[in-house]
mmCIF file of C-alpha atoms in Angstrom:
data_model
loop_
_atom_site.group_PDB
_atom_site.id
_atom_site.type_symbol
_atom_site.label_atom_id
_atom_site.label_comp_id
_atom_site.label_asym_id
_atom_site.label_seq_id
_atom_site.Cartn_x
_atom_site.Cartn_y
_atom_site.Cartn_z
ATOM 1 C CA UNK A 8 -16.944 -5.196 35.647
ATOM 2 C CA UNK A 9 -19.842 -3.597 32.669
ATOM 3 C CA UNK A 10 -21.335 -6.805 31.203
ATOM 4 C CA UNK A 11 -20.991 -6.062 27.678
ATOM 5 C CA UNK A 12 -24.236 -7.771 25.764
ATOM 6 C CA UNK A 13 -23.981 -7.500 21.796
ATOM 7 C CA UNK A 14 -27.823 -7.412 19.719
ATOM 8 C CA UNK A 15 -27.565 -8.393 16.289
ATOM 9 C CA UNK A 16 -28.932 -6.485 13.052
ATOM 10 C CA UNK A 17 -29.720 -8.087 10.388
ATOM 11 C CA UNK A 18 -31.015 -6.608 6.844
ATOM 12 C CA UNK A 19 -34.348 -6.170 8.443
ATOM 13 C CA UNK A 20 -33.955 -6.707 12.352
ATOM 14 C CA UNK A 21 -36.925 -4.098 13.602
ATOM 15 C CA UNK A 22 -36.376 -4.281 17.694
ATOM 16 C CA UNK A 23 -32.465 -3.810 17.756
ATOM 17 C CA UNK A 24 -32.327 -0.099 19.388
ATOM 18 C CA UNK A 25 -35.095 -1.353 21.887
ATOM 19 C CA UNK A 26 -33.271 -3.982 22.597
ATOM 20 C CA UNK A 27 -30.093 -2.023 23.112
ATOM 21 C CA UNK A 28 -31.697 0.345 25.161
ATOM 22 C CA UNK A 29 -32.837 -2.183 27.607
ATOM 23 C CA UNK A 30 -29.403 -3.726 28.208
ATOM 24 C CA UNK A 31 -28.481 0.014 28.836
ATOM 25 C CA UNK A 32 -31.333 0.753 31.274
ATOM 26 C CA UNK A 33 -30.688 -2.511 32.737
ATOM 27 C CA UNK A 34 -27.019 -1.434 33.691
ATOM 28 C CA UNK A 35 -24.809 -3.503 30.690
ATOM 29 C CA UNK A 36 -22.801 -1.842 28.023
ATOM 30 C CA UNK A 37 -24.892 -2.399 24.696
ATOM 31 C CA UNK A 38 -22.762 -3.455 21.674
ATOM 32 C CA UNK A 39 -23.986 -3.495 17.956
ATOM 33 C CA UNK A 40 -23.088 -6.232 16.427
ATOM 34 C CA UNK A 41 -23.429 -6.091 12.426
ATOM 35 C CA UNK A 42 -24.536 -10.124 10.619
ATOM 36 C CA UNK A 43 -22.075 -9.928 8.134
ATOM 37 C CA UNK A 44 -19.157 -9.474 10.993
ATOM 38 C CA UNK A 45 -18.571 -12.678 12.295
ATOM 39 C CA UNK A 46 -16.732 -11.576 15.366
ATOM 40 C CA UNK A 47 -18.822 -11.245 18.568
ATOM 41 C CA UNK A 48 -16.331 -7.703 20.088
ATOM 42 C CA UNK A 49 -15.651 -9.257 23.404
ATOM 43 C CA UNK A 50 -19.576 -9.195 24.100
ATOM 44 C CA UNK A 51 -19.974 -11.608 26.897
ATOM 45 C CA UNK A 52 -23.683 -12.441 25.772
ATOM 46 C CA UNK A 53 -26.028 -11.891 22.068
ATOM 47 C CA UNK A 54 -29.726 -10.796 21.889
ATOM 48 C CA UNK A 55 -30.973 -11.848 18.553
ATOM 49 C CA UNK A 56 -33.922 -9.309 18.356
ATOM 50 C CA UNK A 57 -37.058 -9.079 16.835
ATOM 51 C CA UNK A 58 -38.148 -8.108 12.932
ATOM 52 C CA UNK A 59 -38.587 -9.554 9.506
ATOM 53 C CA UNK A 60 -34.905 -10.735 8.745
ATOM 54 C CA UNK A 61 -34.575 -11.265 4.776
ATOM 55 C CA UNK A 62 -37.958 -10.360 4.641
ATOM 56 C CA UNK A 63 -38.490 -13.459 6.233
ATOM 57 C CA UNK A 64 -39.342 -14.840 2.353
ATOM 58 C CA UNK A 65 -38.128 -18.216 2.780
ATOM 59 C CA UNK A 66 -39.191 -19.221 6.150
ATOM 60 C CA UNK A 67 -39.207 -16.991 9.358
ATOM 61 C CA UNK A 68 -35.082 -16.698 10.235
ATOM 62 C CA UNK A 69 -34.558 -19.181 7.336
ATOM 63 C CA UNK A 70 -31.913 -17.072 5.521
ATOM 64 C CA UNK A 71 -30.402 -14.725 8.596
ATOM 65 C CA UNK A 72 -29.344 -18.279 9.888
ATOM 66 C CA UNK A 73 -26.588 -19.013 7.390
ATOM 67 C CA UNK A 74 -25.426 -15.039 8.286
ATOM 68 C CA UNK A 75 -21.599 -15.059 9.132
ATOM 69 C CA UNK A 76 -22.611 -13.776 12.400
ATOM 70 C CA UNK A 77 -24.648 -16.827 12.830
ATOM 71 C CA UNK A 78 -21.435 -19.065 12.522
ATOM 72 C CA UNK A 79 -19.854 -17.870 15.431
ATOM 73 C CA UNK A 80 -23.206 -17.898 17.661
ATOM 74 C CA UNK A 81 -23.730 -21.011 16.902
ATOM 75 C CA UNK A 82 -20.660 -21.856 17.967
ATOM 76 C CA UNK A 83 -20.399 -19.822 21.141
ATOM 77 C CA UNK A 84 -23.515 -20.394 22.106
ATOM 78 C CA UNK A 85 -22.835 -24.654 22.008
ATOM 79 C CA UNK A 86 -19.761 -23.566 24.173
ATOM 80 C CA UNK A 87 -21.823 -22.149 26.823
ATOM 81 C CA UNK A 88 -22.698 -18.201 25.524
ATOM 82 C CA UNK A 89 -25.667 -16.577 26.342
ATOM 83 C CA UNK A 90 -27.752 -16.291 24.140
ATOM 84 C CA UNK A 91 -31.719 -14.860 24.144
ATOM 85 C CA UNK A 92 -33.557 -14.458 20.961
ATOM 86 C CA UNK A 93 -36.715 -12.199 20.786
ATOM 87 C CA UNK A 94 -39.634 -13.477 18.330
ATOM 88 C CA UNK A 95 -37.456 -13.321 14.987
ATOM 89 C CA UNK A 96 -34.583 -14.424 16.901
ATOM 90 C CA UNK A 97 -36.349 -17.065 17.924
ATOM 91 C CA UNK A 98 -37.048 -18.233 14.769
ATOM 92 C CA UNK A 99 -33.575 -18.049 13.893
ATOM 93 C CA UNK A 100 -32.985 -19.996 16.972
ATOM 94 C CA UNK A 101 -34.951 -22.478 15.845
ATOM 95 C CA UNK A 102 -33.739 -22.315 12.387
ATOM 96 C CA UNK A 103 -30.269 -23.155 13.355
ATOM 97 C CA UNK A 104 -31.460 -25.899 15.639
ATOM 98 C CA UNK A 105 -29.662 -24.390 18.818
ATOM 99 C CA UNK A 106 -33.375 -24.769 20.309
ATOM 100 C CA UNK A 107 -35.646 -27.507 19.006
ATOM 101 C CA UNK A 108 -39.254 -27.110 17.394
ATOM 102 C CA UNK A 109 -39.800 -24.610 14.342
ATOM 103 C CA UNK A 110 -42.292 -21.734 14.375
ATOM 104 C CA UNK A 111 -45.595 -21.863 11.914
ATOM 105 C CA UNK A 112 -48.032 -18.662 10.629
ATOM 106 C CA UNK A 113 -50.352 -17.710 13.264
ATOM 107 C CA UNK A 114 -53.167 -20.805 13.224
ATOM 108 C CA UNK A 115 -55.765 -17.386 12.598
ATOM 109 C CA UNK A 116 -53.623 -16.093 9.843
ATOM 110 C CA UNK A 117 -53.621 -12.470 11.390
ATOM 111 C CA UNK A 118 -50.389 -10.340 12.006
ATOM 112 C CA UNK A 119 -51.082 -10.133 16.044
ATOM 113 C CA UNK A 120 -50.148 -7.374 18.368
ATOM 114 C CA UNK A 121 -51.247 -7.211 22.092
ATOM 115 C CA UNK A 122 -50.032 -6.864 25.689
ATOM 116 C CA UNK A 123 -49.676 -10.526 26.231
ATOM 117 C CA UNK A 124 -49.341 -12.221 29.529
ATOM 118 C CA UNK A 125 -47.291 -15.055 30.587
ATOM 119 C CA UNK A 126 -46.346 -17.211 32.905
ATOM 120 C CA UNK A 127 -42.384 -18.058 33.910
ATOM 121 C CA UNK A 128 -42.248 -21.419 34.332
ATOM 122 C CA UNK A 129 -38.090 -21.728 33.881
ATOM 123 C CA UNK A 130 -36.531 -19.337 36.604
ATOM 124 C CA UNK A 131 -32.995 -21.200 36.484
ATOM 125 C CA UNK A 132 -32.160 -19.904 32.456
ATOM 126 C CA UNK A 133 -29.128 -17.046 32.262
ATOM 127 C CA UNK A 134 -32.227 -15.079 31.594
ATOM 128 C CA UNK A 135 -35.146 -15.813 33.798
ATOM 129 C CA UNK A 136 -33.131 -15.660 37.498
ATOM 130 C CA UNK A 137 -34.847 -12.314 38.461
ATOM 131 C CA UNK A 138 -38.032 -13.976 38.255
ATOM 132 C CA UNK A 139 -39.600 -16.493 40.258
ATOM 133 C CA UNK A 140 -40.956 -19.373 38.953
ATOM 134 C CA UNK A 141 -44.666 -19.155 38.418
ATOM 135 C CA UNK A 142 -44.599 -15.614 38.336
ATOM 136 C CA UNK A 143 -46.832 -13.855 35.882
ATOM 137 C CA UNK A 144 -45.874 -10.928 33.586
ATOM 138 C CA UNK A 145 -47.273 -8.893 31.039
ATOM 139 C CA UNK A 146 -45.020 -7.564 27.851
ATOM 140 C CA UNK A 147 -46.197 -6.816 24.548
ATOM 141 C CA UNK A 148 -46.347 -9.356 21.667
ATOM 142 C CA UNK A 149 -46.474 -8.694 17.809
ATOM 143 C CA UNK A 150 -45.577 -11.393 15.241
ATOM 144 C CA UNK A 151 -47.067 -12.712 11.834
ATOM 145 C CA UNK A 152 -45.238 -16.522 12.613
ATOM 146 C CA UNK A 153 -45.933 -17.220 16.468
ATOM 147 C CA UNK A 154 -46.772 -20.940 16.380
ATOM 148 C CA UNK A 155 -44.776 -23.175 18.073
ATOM 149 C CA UNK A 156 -44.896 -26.803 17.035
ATOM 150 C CA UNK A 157 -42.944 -29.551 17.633
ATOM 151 C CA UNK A 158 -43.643 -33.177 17.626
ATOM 152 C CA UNK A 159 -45.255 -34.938 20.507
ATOM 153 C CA UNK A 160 -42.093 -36.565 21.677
ATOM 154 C CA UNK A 161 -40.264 -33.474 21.723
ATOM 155 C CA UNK A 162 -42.911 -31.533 23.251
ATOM 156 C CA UNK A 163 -42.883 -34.308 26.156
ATOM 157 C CA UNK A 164 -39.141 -34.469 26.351
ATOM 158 C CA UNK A 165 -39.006 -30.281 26.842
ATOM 159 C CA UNK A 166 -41.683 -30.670 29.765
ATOM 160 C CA UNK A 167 -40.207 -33.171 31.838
ATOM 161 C CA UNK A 168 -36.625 -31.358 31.720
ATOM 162 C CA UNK A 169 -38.602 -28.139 32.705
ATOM 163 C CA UNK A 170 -37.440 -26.284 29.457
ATOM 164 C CA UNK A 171 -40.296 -24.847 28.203
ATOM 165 C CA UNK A 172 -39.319 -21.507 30.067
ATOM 166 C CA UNK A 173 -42.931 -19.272 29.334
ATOM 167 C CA UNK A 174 -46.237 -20.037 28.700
ATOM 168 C CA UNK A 175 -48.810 -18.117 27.223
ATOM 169 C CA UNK A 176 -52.058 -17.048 29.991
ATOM 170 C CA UNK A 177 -55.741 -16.423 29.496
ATOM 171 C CA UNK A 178 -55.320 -16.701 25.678
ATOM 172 C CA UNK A 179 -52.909 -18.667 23.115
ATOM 173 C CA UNK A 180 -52.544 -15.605 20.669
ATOM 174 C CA UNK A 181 -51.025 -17.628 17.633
ATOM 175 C CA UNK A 182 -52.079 -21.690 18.070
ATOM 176 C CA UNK A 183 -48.657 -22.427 19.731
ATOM 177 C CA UNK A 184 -48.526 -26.189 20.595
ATOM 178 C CA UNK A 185 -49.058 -26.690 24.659
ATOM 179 C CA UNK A 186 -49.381 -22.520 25.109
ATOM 180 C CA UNK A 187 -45.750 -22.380 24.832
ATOM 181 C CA UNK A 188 -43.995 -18.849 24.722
ATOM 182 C CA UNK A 189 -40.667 -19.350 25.245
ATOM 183 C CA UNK A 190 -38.126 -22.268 25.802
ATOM 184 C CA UNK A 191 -34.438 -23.472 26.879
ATOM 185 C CA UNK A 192 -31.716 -25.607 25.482
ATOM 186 C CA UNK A 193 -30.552 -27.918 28.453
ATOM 187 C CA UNK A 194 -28.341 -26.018 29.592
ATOM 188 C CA UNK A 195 -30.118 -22.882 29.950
ATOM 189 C CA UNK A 196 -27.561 -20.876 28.491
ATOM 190 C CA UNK A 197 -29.819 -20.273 25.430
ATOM 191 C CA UNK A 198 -33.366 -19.100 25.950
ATOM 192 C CA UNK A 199 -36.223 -18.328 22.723
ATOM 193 C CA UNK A 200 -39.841 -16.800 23.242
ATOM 194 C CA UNK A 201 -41.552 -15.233 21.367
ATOM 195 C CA UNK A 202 -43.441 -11.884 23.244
ATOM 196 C CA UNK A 203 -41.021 -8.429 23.739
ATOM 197 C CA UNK A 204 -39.381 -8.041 27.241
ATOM 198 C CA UNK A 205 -37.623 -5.517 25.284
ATOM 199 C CA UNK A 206 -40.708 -3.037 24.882
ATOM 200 C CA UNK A 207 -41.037 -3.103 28.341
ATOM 201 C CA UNK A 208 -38.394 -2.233 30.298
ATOM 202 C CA UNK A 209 -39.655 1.673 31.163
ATOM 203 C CA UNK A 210 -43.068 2.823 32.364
ATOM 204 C CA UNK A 211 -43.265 5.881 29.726
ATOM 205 C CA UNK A 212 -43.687 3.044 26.375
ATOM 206 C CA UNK A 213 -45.301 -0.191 25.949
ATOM 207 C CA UNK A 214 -46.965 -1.595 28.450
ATOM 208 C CA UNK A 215 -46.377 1.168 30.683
ATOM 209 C CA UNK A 216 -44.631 -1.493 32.840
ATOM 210 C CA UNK A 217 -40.907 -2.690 33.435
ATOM 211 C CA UNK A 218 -42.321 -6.527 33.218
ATOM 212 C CA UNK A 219 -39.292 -6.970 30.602
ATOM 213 C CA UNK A 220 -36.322 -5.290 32.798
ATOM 214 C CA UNK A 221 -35.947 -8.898 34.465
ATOM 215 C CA UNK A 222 -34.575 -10.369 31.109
ATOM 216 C CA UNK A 223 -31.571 -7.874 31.090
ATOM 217 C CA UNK A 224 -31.291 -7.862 34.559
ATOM 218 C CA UNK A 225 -30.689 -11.732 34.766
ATOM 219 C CA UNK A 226 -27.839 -12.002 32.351
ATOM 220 C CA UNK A 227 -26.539 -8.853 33.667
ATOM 221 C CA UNK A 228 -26.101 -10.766 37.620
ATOM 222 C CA UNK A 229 -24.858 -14.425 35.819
ATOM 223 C CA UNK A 230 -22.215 -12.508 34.086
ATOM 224 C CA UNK A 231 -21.165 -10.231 36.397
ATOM 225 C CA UNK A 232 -20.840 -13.369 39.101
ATOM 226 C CA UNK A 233 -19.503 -14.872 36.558
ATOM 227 C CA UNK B 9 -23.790 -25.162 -22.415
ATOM 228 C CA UNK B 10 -26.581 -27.847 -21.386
ATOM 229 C CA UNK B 11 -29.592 -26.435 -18.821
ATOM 230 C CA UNK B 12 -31.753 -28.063 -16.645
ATOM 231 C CA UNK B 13 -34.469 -27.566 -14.578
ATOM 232 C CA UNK B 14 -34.633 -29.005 -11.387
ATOM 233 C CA UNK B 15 -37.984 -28.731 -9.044
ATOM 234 C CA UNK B 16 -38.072 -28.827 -5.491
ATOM 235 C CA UNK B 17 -41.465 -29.251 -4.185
ATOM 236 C CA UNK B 18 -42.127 -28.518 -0.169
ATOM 237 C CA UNK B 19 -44.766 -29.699 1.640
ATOM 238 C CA UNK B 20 -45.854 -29.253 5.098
ATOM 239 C CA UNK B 21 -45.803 -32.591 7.094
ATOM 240 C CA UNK B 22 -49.261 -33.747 7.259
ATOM 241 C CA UNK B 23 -49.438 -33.780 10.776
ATOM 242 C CA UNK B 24 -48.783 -30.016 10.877
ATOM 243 C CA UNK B 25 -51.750 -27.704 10.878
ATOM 244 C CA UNK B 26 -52.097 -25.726 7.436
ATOM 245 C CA UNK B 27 -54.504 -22.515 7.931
ATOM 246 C CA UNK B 28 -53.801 -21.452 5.291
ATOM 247 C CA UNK B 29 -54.616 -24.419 2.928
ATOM 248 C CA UNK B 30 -57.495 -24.673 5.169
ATOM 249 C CA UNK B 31 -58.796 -20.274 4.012
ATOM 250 C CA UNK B 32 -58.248 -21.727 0.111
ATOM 251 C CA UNK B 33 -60.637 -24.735 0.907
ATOM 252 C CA UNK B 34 -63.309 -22.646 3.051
ATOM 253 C CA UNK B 35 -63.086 -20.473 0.247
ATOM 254 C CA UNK B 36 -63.880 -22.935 -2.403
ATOM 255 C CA UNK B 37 -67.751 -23.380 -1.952
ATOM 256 C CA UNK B 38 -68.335 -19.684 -1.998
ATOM 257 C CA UNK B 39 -66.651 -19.824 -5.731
ATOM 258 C CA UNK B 40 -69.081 -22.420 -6.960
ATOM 259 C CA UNK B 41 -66.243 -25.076 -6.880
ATOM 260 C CA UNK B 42 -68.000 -28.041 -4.537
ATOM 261 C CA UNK B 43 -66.521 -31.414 -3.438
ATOM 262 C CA UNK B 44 -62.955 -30.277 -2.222
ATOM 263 C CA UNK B 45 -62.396 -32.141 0.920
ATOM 264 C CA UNK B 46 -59.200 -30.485 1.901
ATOM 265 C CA UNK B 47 -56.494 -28.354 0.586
ATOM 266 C CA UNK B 48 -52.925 -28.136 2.040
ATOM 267 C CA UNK B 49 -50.601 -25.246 0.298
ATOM 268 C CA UNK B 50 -46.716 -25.731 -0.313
ATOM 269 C CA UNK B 51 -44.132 -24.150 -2.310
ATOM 270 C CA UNK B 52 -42.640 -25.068 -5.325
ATOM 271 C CA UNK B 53 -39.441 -23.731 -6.463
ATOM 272 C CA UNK B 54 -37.731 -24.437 -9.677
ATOM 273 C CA UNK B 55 -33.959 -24.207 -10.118
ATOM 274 C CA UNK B 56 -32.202 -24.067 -13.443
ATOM 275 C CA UNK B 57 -28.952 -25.943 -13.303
ATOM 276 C CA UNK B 58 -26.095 -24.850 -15.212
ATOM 277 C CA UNK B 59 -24.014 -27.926 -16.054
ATOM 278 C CA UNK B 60 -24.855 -31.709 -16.230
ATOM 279 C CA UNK B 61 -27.757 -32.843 -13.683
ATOM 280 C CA UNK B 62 -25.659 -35.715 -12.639
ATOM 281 C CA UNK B 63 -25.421 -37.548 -9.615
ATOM 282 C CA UNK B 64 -23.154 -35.227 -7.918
ATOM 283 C CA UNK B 65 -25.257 -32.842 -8.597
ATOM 284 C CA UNK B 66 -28.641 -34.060 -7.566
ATOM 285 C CA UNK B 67 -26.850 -34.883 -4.467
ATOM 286 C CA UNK B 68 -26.056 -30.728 -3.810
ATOM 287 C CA UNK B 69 -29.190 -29.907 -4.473
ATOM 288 C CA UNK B 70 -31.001 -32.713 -1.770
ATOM 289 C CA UNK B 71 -28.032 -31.500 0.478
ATOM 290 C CA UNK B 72 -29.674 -27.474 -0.371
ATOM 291 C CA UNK B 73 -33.227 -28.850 -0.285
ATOM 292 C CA UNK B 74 -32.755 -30.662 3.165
ATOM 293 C CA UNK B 75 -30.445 -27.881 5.137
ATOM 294 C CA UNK B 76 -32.346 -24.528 3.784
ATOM 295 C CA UNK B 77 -35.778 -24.758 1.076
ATOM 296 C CA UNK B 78 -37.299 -26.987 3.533
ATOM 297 C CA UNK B 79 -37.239 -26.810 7.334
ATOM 298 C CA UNK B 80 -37.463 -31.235 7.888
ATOM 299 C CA UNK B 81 -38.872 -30.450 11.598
ATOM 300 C CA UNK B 82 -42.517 -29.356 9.942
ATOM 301 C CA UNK B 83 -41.639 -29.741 5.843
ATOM 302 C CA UNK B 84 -40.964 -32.717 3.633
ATOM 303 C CA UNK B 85 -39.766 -31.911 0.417
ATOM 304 C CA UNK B 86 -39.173 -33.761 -3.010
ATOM 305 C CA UNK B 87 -36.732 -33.435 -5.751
ATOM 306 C CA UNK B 88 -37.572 -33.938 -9.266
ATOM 307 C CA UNK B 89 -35.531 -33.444 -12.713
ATOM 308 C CA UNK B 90 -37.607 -31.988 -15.519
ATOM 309 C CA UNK B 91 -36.843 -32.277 -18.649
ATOM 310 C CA UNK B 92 -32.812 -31.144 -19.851
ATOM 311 C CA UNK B 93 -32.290 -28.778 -22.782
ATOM 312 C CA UNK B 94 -29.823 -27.427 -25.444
ATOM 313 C CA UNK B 95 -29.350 -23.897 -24.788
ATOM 314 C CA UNK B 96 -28.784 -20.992 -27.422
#
């Protein structure tokens, strides 16, 4: 069985194609899935990938949240779907509350874009299984709105069920609360950060390391064993 | 048909770090303008209402404010009906 894993577009998705090609180096069958279609194709699992959706004029993810495509991920993903967003999917994550916390301007107020290196401090997510927990990695990072907040009691709640899946390492790029990168819903079916596994999945581009492949090839075992 | 305006102000909790309140009031002394203590930023945005402001209607547009102007995990947000006019 070819794991079929759907990316979304949306009017102003950026990171789509990278995203699709790294579910096709990692060994999946990439499927395109369009925001104003609200049926998923059979994928087994979405990527919400990385841009400006809407412009992002609202809030970050604000208005690609209520996109039809939205309706059924939200409700898939509840049921048990896969599901990884990738910086603006993130904030769309967040926007449609399937993870908790919202994401802020950079505390520096300067469009940011490094090799960033974090730590994996979830490996039990649908996404994070080909790592090993503590493991350090190094993909590239690039957003405008990278700030995790949340309030205290939800921050404490996320670290004592061991969902706050990445941290950031040597430097917090954006003033994210508790150097948090990356998190889980409970069940670990849904997984946010906000650095580019995608952009690093083949030694010729980005970081001129395959940090990222792990991503693709995690959901790519869970559904196959499945 | 009678129009209204109806304003929506957003505000960032106050717990929540604003830099960029905090670049307008760092910017302040350089302008000559002393004694600002602080400056948070927000967004306003006003919404003409076609049809009677009523109840109902205030109640759609709290629903709106609540589920998509603001984000309630880092924004409040207030509603406010200015004044109703005749129009041409």
């Amino acid at each position: 069985m070819t794991a079929r894993i759907g990316v979304v577009t949306f009017p102003g998705t950026l990171d789509d194609q990278d995203s699709l090609r790294a579910v096709r180096v990692a060994g999946a069958e990439p499927v395109s899935l369009w925001h104003r279609d609200k049926d998923l194709h059979q994928v087994d699992a979405v990527i919400l990938a990385g841009g400006f959706s809407y412009g992002d004029y609202l809030r970050a993810g604000a208005i690609s949240r209520f996109s039809p495509v939205m309706e059924t991920v939200i409700e898939q993903a509840k049921a048990g779907m896969p599901v990884l967003g990738i910086c603006n999917g993130f904030q769309i994550l967040t926007e449609a509350h399937l993870l908790p916390g919202a994401m802020l301007r950079n505390n520096h107020l300067h469009f940011i874009c490094r090799d960033q290196k974090l730590r994996v401090e979830n490996a039990g997510t649908a996404w994070t299984s080909d790592y090993s927990e503590g493991q350090e990695i190094s993909v590239p990072l690039k957003n405008m709105d990278g700030r995790y907040t949340a309030d205290e009691h939800t921050l404490d709640e996320l670290e004592a069920e061991g969902r706050v899946a990445f941290r950031y390492v040597d430097v917090n790029p954006n003033g994210s609360l508790r150097d948090i990168a990356g998190i889980t819903n409970a069940a670990g079916n849904v997984v946010g950060l906000m650095p580019h596994p995608e952009h690093a999945v083949e030694p010729l581009i980005g970081t001129g390391g395959t940090d990222g492949l792990g991503f693709f090839t995690s959901i790519i075992k869970k559904l196959v064993n499945a | 048909m009678p129009v209204a305006r109806v304003v929506v102000d957003v505000m960032l909790k106050p717990e929540i770090l604003d830099p960029q309140g905090q670049a307008v009031q760092r910017a302040l002394p350089r302008l000559g303008f002393e004694g600002i203590a602080d400056v948070r930023q927000g967004k306003r945005f006003e919404l003409e209402v076609e049809g009677p402001v009523d109840e109902a209607a205030l109640t759609r547009i709290h629903e709106m404010a609540e589920t998509f102007l603001a984000n309630t995990v880092i924004e409040d947000f207030t509603v406010k009906v200015e004044k109703a006019e005749e129009s041409k």
